[in-house]
Structure formats: structure tokens, C-alpha cells
């Protein structure tokens, strides 16, 4: 009996121990009787890894081990990425791409930002098309400002004698203009307005199936209502007096095929403010732009070698003239009366300047005359009241009558030893001209033919001497170390 009682006590003790151990599993959660089952997949953060039971308990909680490379939990071994110096991009963003093998890594991701040409710093280009059309003989389009791409590329569509949407005028030209057959029998020239009342004129490129190659003498002479003229690229010559006296003409479009502009062609076109003379032009006749008082700036084509007489006479609004080619001659009165002309850079090829060439150019301040000029003509710079400096050519032999008369701001002048004669009143009225520096000796000066009234009475003539002169009665000078600066002894 006693033995049975002891066995019963043992059984009760074992059962109590099992119940106690199950209850101790997770008393806080109330999951009495739970046994942990941990996931096979690792959980991790930046520094540790573990496996998790459904009840939330963690096992195998340890720091990452990178001794063999990446940790067994999948955490990547710490690594400093390297990136390309060049930006990569798509249609919206740009970035620096990793070059260390981690292609998914990107740095400095940003949206594209474009300049006025449609270019982003990364190299991505967004087309920015001009509103204005460009066009050729058959088609028109909008150009991209940053590349060669074209938008709205299409063939011209014309109404009869009208403009296309791009602005190009019908090749049929303004209806009603008159044309004459040229002597060659295979081409025409436009000869007049005919019945035309329009103020914007387009000359046809073809007439009766033949090309229009010229504009007749006097074709539009005195046509005061015309405000613009489009000359097609079939035209090679503009005749004498073609647009003479077109007082309302403000715009002329000349083709790259044009070679000749006749005498008086645009004389007294008083509202013409600018004109692009094509590089193809080889001859511009005398008086061609005489009294074009609104003309501002002129660039002369490279093929122009001589400026005709009276070419820009009385162009009172002309401010700048650019010589593109090897001009050898400026004709008589070519720029006379251009009172606002301030800038004129004479070509080194220049060998001749005509009489009165710059007469009355009251705003001209400085002139450097090329060494090829041997003769300065009569009245050439007469009345250039703002002229303070003249660089005399080293080879000049003659200064004409009244050449610099009235240049009241001209202060000093160097006269080269090549000089042989100075004309009547050449420096009359040059009230600021106190001294003239002759590049040779007093004895050589005696061989120069100088008119008695060439200079004002108060002029001091200085003679050149490399060494300290012994003559105490004369005035002497030398060049400084730069070979340009005048130094008096």
C-alpha cells in the first residue's frame, strides 16, 4: 500500500513539472503550452541578423560576419561605390552611374534642366524650334535652335501672286509687273510696275517659261509707294536708276546670285535703313546709294575692289563701314557728307583715295592710312571736325590742296620723309595743330614743295634726329623705344 502511494506521488510530480515548463514558455502572451518554431529565413538590420518565431521571439541573434565576404544572412559586405564622371540619362532624369559593378546604384539623380538651345548639362537635348520659318525654293520648316532637326517640313502652298505661310512669295511674283525679253532671247528682265498697286513687290523668277535674270534701267524709278522688294535668285544684275527715288522703300532682299548693281540704283531711297549686299556682287556703280539718308551700317563684299565715285555720298545716317576684301581704290566723293560716320577701317590693300572722299565726315575721329597710299587727294578729309589723329602712310608722296582743311581737333601729325609736296591750304584751319613732325632732316625738308599757306602761321616744324642735335635754333624729335612714340629733344 505504501509502495502504491509513493508511485502515485511520483506520477503527480512528473505531470506537474511538464505543466510548469509549458506554462513558462510565454506567460506574457498567454500562449501556454507553445513550442518555438523559428523561420529558416534570416531577418536582418544594418548590424545584426536573427531568425524569428511566430510568437516574436528571436534566436541566433548575432552581429553580421563579413569575414568571408557577404554575411550568410544576405547582408552585403560594406562597400564604397565608385561612379562615372559622365552623366547618364533617360528622357526625364540624369545621374552618375556606378562603375564598381553595382549597376543599380545611382548618384545625384535630378530632372533635366535646359538652356535656351534645349541642351541639358548631361548631354540630353530637347528640341526648341524657332517660330520663324526658314525656306528654300520648294519647302519651308522651323529650325531647332540647338541642332539640325527641322519641324513642320512641308512644300510651299501659294495663292496666285501671294505669300506662302512661311513668308516666301510666289515664284510667279506680283501679278501685273511688266517684263522684257533680253537680247539673248532665252531670258527676261523686269521692266516696270505696270498696273501693280501693291506696296510689297516680288519679282518673278520665271516669266513665260524663261528665267528672269535682271532688273531694267529705270524699272522702278520714282515709284514712291513701294515699301519692300524681293529679288529672286534668278536675277544677276540690277540696272541703272532701277530703284532711284523710291522714297518709301525700307527693305530690299537681294539674292546670292547678284553680281552687278548699276549706277544710281538706289539713289535717294531715303527710308532704306539697311541692305545686305551679297558676297557674289563684284561691281557697285557710282551714286548707287547716294542720299540714302537712313542707311546705318554697310559691309562691302570681298569681291569689291573699287568703290565708285559718289557711292555713299550724303548718307548722313551712315555710322560704320566694313571692308571685307582687298579694296584698292576709294573714289571721289565716295563718303562725302556722311556726317555720322565714326568707324572706317581701311583695307591694307588700299592704294588710292579720291578727292573729297571723306569730305564733311564730321564724326570721324581717327584714320590710319595704309602704307600703299602714295597720294592723299584734294579735300579728302576736309571738314572732318572731330578728327584728332591721322596715321600717315610711310610711302606718301603728295598731300593735296585742302586735304585736311577744317580738321579743328587735329593736334599733331607725323610727315614721312617720302613726302615730296604739300598742296595749298592742306592744313588750313587746323587750330589745334601745334606741331608737325617731319621724319627727316632740315636739309631734306628744303626739297619738299610746300605751298606758303599749307599750314597755319603758328605751326612748329620739328625735324628728326637720332642724336642730340647741336642746332639750338630748330626743333627736333626722335622715336621712343617702341618705334611709335614721339619724343622731343
Short mmCIF file of C-alpha atoms in Angstrom, two decimals, residues 62-341:
data_model
loop_
_atom_site.label_atom_id
_atom_site.label_comp_id
_atom_site.label_asym_id
_atom_site.label_seq_id
_atom_site.Cartn_x
_atom_site.Cartn_y
_atom_site.Cartn_z
CA UNK A 62 24.31 37.87 -33.80
CA UNK A 63 26.29 40.65 -35.50
CA UNK A 64 26.89 40.29 -39.24
CA UNK A 65 30.01 38.36 -40.16
CA UNK A 66 31.75 39.66 -43.29
CA UNK A 67 34.98 37.76 -42.84
CA UNK A 68 34.22 35.62 -45.88
CA UNK A 69 32.55 38.31 -47.99
CA UNK A 70 28.81 38.84 -47.75
CA UNK A 71 27.22 37.64 -44.48
CA UNK A 72 25.34 34.31 -44.53
CA UNK A 73 22.13 36.25 -43.80
CA UNK A 74 22.40 38.02 -47.14
CA UNK A 75 23.71 41.36 -45.86
CA UNK A 76 26.17 42.82 -48.31
CA UNK A 77 29.69 43.45 -47.22
CA UNK A 78 30.18 47.23 -46.68
CA UNK A 79 31.38 48.84 -49.94
CA UNK A 80 32.23 52.36 -51.18
CA UNK A 81 30.74 52.83 -54.63
CA UNK A 82 32.66 54.46 -57.44
CA UNK A 83 30.80 56.49 -60.05
CA UNK A 84 31.40 57.62 -63.61
CA UNK A 85 32.50 61.22 -64.30
CA UNK A 86 29.97 61.41 -67.12
CA UNK A 87 26.25 61.76 -66.63
CA UNK A 88 23.90 59.09 -67.84
CA UNK A 89 20.30 59.97 -68.65
CA UNK A 90 16.87 58.95 -69.84
CA UNK A 91 14.06 61.11 -71.12
CA UNK A 92 13.37 62.73 -67.74
CA UNK A 93 16.33 62.37 -65.37
CA UNK A 94 20.11 62.26 -65.34
CA UNK A 95 22.58 60.75 -62.85
CA UNK A 96 26.07 59.38 -62.31
CA UNK A 97 26.17 55.61 -62.86
CA UNK A 98 28.15 53.28 -60.56
CA UNK A 99 31.27 51.80 -62.12
CA UNK A 100 32.03 49.34 -59.28
CA UNK A 101 29.80 46.56 -60.56
CA UNK A 102 26.67 47.74 -58.77
CA UNK A 103 24.84 48.92 -61.85
CA UNK A 104 21.68 49.62 -59.87
CA UNK A 105 23.43 52.33 -57.84
CA UNK A 106 22.97 55.96 -58.99
CA UNK A 107 24.23 59.26 -57.60
CA UNK A 108 22.90 62.84 -57.87
CA UNK A 109 19.68 61.93 -59.62
CA UNK A 110 17.99 65.08 -60.96
CA UNK A 111 15.46 66.17 -63.53
CA UNK A 112 16.77 67.69 -66.74
CA UNK A 113 17.22 71.46 -66.88
CA UNK A 114 17.56 73.05 -70.31
CA UNK A 115 19.27 76.17 -71.64
CA UNK A 116 17.89 78.36 -74.41
CA UNK A 117 19.17 75.91 -77.06
CA UNK A 118 17.38 72.95 -75.45
CA UNK A 119 20.59 71.39 -74.08
CA UNK A 120 20.94 69.88 -70.60
CA UNK A 121 24.34 69.57 -68.90
CA UNK A 122 24.10 65.80 -69.20
CA UNK A 123 24.03 65.93 -73.00
CA UNK A 124 20.33 65.27 -73.42
CA UNK A 125 18.80 67.62 -75.99
CA UNK A 126 15.20 68.80 -76.17
CA UNK A 127 14.31 70.38 -79.48
CA UNK A 128 13.47 74.07 -79.33
CA UNK A 129 12.10 75.19 -82.68
CA UNK A 130 12.14 78.78 -83.86
CA UNK A 131 8.76 80.37 -84.50
CA UNK A 132 10.06 81.89 -87.73
CA UNK A 133 10.16 79.75 -90.85
CA UNK A 134 13.24 79.03 -92.91
CA UNK A 135 12.74 78.04 -96.50
CA UNK A 136 14.26 77.27 -99.88
CA UNK A 137 12.71 77.30 -103.33
CA UNK A 138 10.37 74.37 -102.70
CA UNK A 139 9.89 73.79 -98.95
CA UNK A 140 9.73 75.50 -95.59
CA UNK A 141 10.38 74.43 -91.99
CA UNK A 142 11.17 75.52 -88.44
CA UNK A 143 14.81 75.08 -87.39
CA UNK A 144 15.78 73.78 -83.98
CA UNK A 145 17.99 76.34 -82.26
CA UNK A 146 20.38 73.69 -80.95
CA UNK A 147 20.67 71.10 -83.71
CA UNK A 148 19.86 70.39 -87.36
CA UNK A 149 16.40 68.99 -86.67
CA UNK A 150 13.54 70.54 -88.66
CA UNK A 151 9.89 70.77 -87.72
CA UNK A 152 6.80 71.27 -89.91
CA UNK A 153 8.84 70.44 -93.03
CA UNK A 154 6.45 70.92 -95.94
CA UNK A 155 6.14 72.11 -99.51
CA UNK A 156 5.14 75.70 -100.21
CA UNK A 157 1.50 76.47 -100.88
CA UNK A 158 0.79 79.69 -102.75
CA UNK A 159 -2.28 81.60 -103.70
CA UNK A 160 -2.00 83.42 -107.01
CA UNK A 161 0.70 86.06 -106.55
CA UNK A 162 0.56 85.57 -102.78
CA UNK A 163 2.89 84.53 -99.97
CA UNK A 164 3.20 81.07 -98.51
CA UNK A 165 2.64 80.77 -94.76
CA UNK A 166 6.45 80.81 -94.38
CA UNK A 167 6.68 84.26 -95.94
CA UNK A 168 8.10 83.21 -99.31
CA UNK A 169 6.41 84.90 -102.19
CA UNK A 170 5.02 83.07 -105.17
CA UNK A 171 7.61 82.36 -107.90
CA UNK A 172 5.08 83.93 -110.23
CA UNK A 173 5.85 87.22 -108.50
CA UNK A 174 3.49 90.11 -108.02
CA UNK A 175 0.90 89.96 -110.73
CA UNK A 176 0.90 92.91 -113.13
CA UNK A 177 4.62 93.65 -113.29
CA UNK A 178 5.95 94.11 -116.81
CA UNK A 179 8.82 92.10 -118.32
CA UNK A 180 11.00 92.45 -121.41
CA UNK A 181 12.79 89.74 -123.32
CA UNK A 182 16.57 90.05 -123.09
CA UNK A 183 18.75 90.26 -126.17
CA UNK A 184 19.80 86.64 -125.74
CA UNK A 185 16.20 85.57 -126.43
CA UNK A 186 16.24 83.00 -123.62
CA UNK A 187 15.67 85.17 -120.53
CA UNK A 188 13.67 88.14 -119.31
CA UNK A 189 14.20 91.25 -117.20
CA UNK A 190 11.54 93.04 -115.15
CA UNK A 191 10.88 96.46 -116.69
CA UNK A 192 8.26 98.19 -114.57
CA UNK A 193 5.30 98.23 -112.21
CA UNK A 194 2.67 98.01 -114.90
CA UNK A 195 -0.75 98.02 -113.22
CA UNK A 196 0.55 96.97 -109.79
CA UNK A 197 -0.81 98.84 -106.79
CA UNK A 198 0.70 96.64 -104.08
CA UNK A 199 3.38 98.18 -101.89
CA UNK A 200 5.29 94.92 -101.34
CA UNK A 201 6.74 93.73 -104.63
CA UNK A 202 8.01 90.30 -105.61
CA UNK A 203 9.86 89.90 -108.88
CA UNK A 204 9.11 86.59 -110.60
CA UNK A 205 11.90 84.07 -111.03
CA UNK A 206 10.39 82.91 -114.35
CA UNK A 207 8.25 84.58 -116.96
CA UNK A 208 6.73 82.84 -119.99
CA UNK A 209 8.70 79.75 -119.04
CA UNK A 210 12.05 81.58 -119.14
CA UNK A 211 14.22 82.80 -116.22
CA UNK A 212 14.12 86.42 -115.11
CA UNK A 213 17.78 87.44 -114.88
CA UNK A 214 17.75 91.21 -114.50
CA UNK A 215 16.07 94.45 -113.50
CA UNK A 216 15.93 97.02 -116.30
CA UNK A 217 17.31 100.54 -116.16
CA UNK A 218 14.70 102.85 -114.59
CA UNK A 219 12.42 99.85 -113.89
CA UNK A 220 11.00 101.28 -110.64
CA UNK A 221 12.46 104.80 -110.87
CA UNK A 222 10.40 107.20 -108.73
CA UNK A 223 7.95 104.53 -107.53
CA UNK A 224 7.34 106.23 -104.23
CA UNK A 225 4.70 103.75 -102.93
CA UNK A 226 6.92 100.66 -102.86
CA UNK A 227 7.98 99.68 -99.31
CA UNK A 228 9.69 96.32 -99.95
CA UNK A 229 11.14 94.37 -102.85
CA UNK A 230 12.02 90.68 -103.04
CA UNK A 231 14.53 89.87 -105.78
CA UNK A 232 14.67 86.13 -106.67
CA UNK A 233 17.85 84.13 -107.06
CA UNK A 234 17.49 84.03 -110.83
CA UNK A 235 18.49 87.70 -111.02
CA UNK A 236 22.16 88.59 -111.61
CA UNK A 237 22.03 92.33 -112.35
CA UNK A 238 20.22 95.49 -111.24
CA UNK A 239 20.19 98.24 -113.86
CA UNK A 240 20.97 101.95 -113.62
CA UNK A 241 18.37 104.01 -111.74
CA UNK A 242 16.40 100.79 -111.09
CA UNK A 243 15.06 101.98 -107.71
CA UNK A 244 16.15 105.61 -107.87
CA UNK A 245 13.88 107.89 -105.85
CA UNK A 246 11.82 105.11 -104.22
CA UNK A 247 11.28 107.30 -101.18
CA UNK A 248 9.19 104.78 -99.17
CA UNK A 249 11.41 101.75 -99.79
CA UNK A 250 12.55 100.31 -96.44
CA UNK A 251 13.55 96.74 -97.26
CA UNK A 252 15.27 95.04 -100.21
CA UNK A 253 16.09 91.32 -100.31
CA UNK A 254 18.93 90.61 -102.73
CA UNK A 255 19.91 87.09 -103.92
CA UNK A 256 23.29 85.39 -103.66
CA UNK A 257 23.37 85.22 -107.46
CA UNK A 258 23.58 89.00 -107.89
CA UNK A 259 26.83 90.29 -109.43
CA UNK A 260 26.16 93.86 -110.59
CA UNK A 261 24.40 96.88 -109.06
CA UNK A 262 24.11 99.74 -111.55
CA UNK A 263 24.73 103.48 -111.30
CA UNK A 264 22.17 105.37 -109.20
CA UNK A 265 20.44 102.03 -108.49
CA UNK A 266 19.16 103.04 -105.02
CA UNK A 267 19.84 106.77 -105.08
CA UNK A 268 17.59 108.76 -102.73
CA UNK A 269 15.90 105.73 -101.20
CA UNK A 270 15.57 107.84 -98.09
CA UNK A 271 13.88 105.28 -95.83
CA UNK A 272 16.21 102.38 -96.61
CA UNK A 273 17.82 101.60 -93.23
CA UNK A 274 19.94 98.58 -94.10
CA UNK A 275 20.76 96.40 -97.04
CA UNK A 276 22.71 93.13 -97.15
CA UNK A 277 24.90 93.22 -100.22
CA UNK A 278 25.57 89.59 -101.22
CA UNK A 279 29.13 88.29 -101.41
CA UNK A 280 28.50 87.48 -105.08
CA UNK A 281 28.46 91.19 -106.03
CA UNK A 282 31.61 92.29 -107.89
CA UNK A 283 30.57 95.75 -109.05
CA UNK A 284 28.57 98.60 -107.49
CA UNK A 285 28.10 101.60 -109.75
CA UNK A 286 28.58 105.27 -108.99
CA UNK A 287 25.96 107.08 -106.91
CA UNK A 288 24.37 103.69 -106.18
CA UNK A 289 23.42 104.66 -102.60
CA UNK A 290 23.71 108.43 -102.94
CA UNK A 291 21.50 110.23 -100.35
CA UNK A 292 20.19 107.05 -98.68
CA UNK A 293 19.94 109.16 -95.56
CA UNK A 294 18.59 106.39 -93.26
CA UNK A 295 21.27 103.82 -94.11
CA UNK A 296 23.11 102.85 -90.90
CA UNK A 297 25.77 100.18 -91.50
CA UNK A 298 27.36 98.73 -94.61
CA UNK A 299 29.52 95.65 -95.09
CA UNK A 300 31.15 95.53 -98.51
CA UNK A 301 31.55 92.09 -100.16
CA UNK A 302 35.00 90.55 -100.55
CA UNK A 303 34.90 90.77 -104.34
CA UNK A 304 34.54 94.56 -104.35
CA UNK A 305 37.97 96.04 -105.13
CA UNK A 306 36.97 99.59 -106.08
CA UNK A 307 34.42 101.95 -104.54
CA UNK A 308 32.86 104.06 -107.24
CA UNK A 309 32.62 107.84 -107.18
CA UNK A 310 29.81 109.25 -105.03
CA UNK A 311 28.90 105.74 -103.87
CA UNK A 312 27.65 106.69 -100.38
CA UNK A 313 27.55 110.44 -100.86
CA UNK A 314 25.33 112.26 -98.36
CA UNK A 315 24.38 109.11 -96.45
CA UNK A 316 24.03 111.26 -93.36
CA UNK A 317 22.92 108.36 -91.12
CA UNK A 318 25.79 106.03 -92.07
CA UNK A 319 27.81 105.10 -88.97
CA UNK A 320 30.04 102.16 -89.85
CA UNK A 321 31.61 100.74 -92.99
CA UNK A 322 33.32 97.33 -93.06
CA UNK A 323 35.72 96.39 -95.86
CA UNK A 324 35.69 92.59 -96.24
CA UNK A 325 38.05 92.22 -99.20
CA UNK A 326 41.06 93.78 -100.87
CA UNK A 327 39.77 97.23 -101.78
CA UNK A 328 42.40 99.16 -103.74
CA UNK A 329 40.55 102.38 -104.54
CA UNK A 330 38.03 104.70 -102.89
CA UNK A 331 36.52 107.00 -105.49
CA UNK A 332 35.90 110.74 -105.44
CA UNK A 333 33.20 111.87 -103.01
CA UNK A 334 32.59 108.22 -102.02
CA UNK A 335 31.73 109.02 -98.38
CA UNK A 336 31.41 112.80 -98.57
CA UNK A 337 28.69 114.18 -96.31
CA UNK A 338 28.47 111.07 -94.13
CA UNK A 339 28.46 113.25 -91.05
CA UNK A 340 27.74 110.43 -88.53
CA UNK A 341 30.45 108.10 -89.85
#
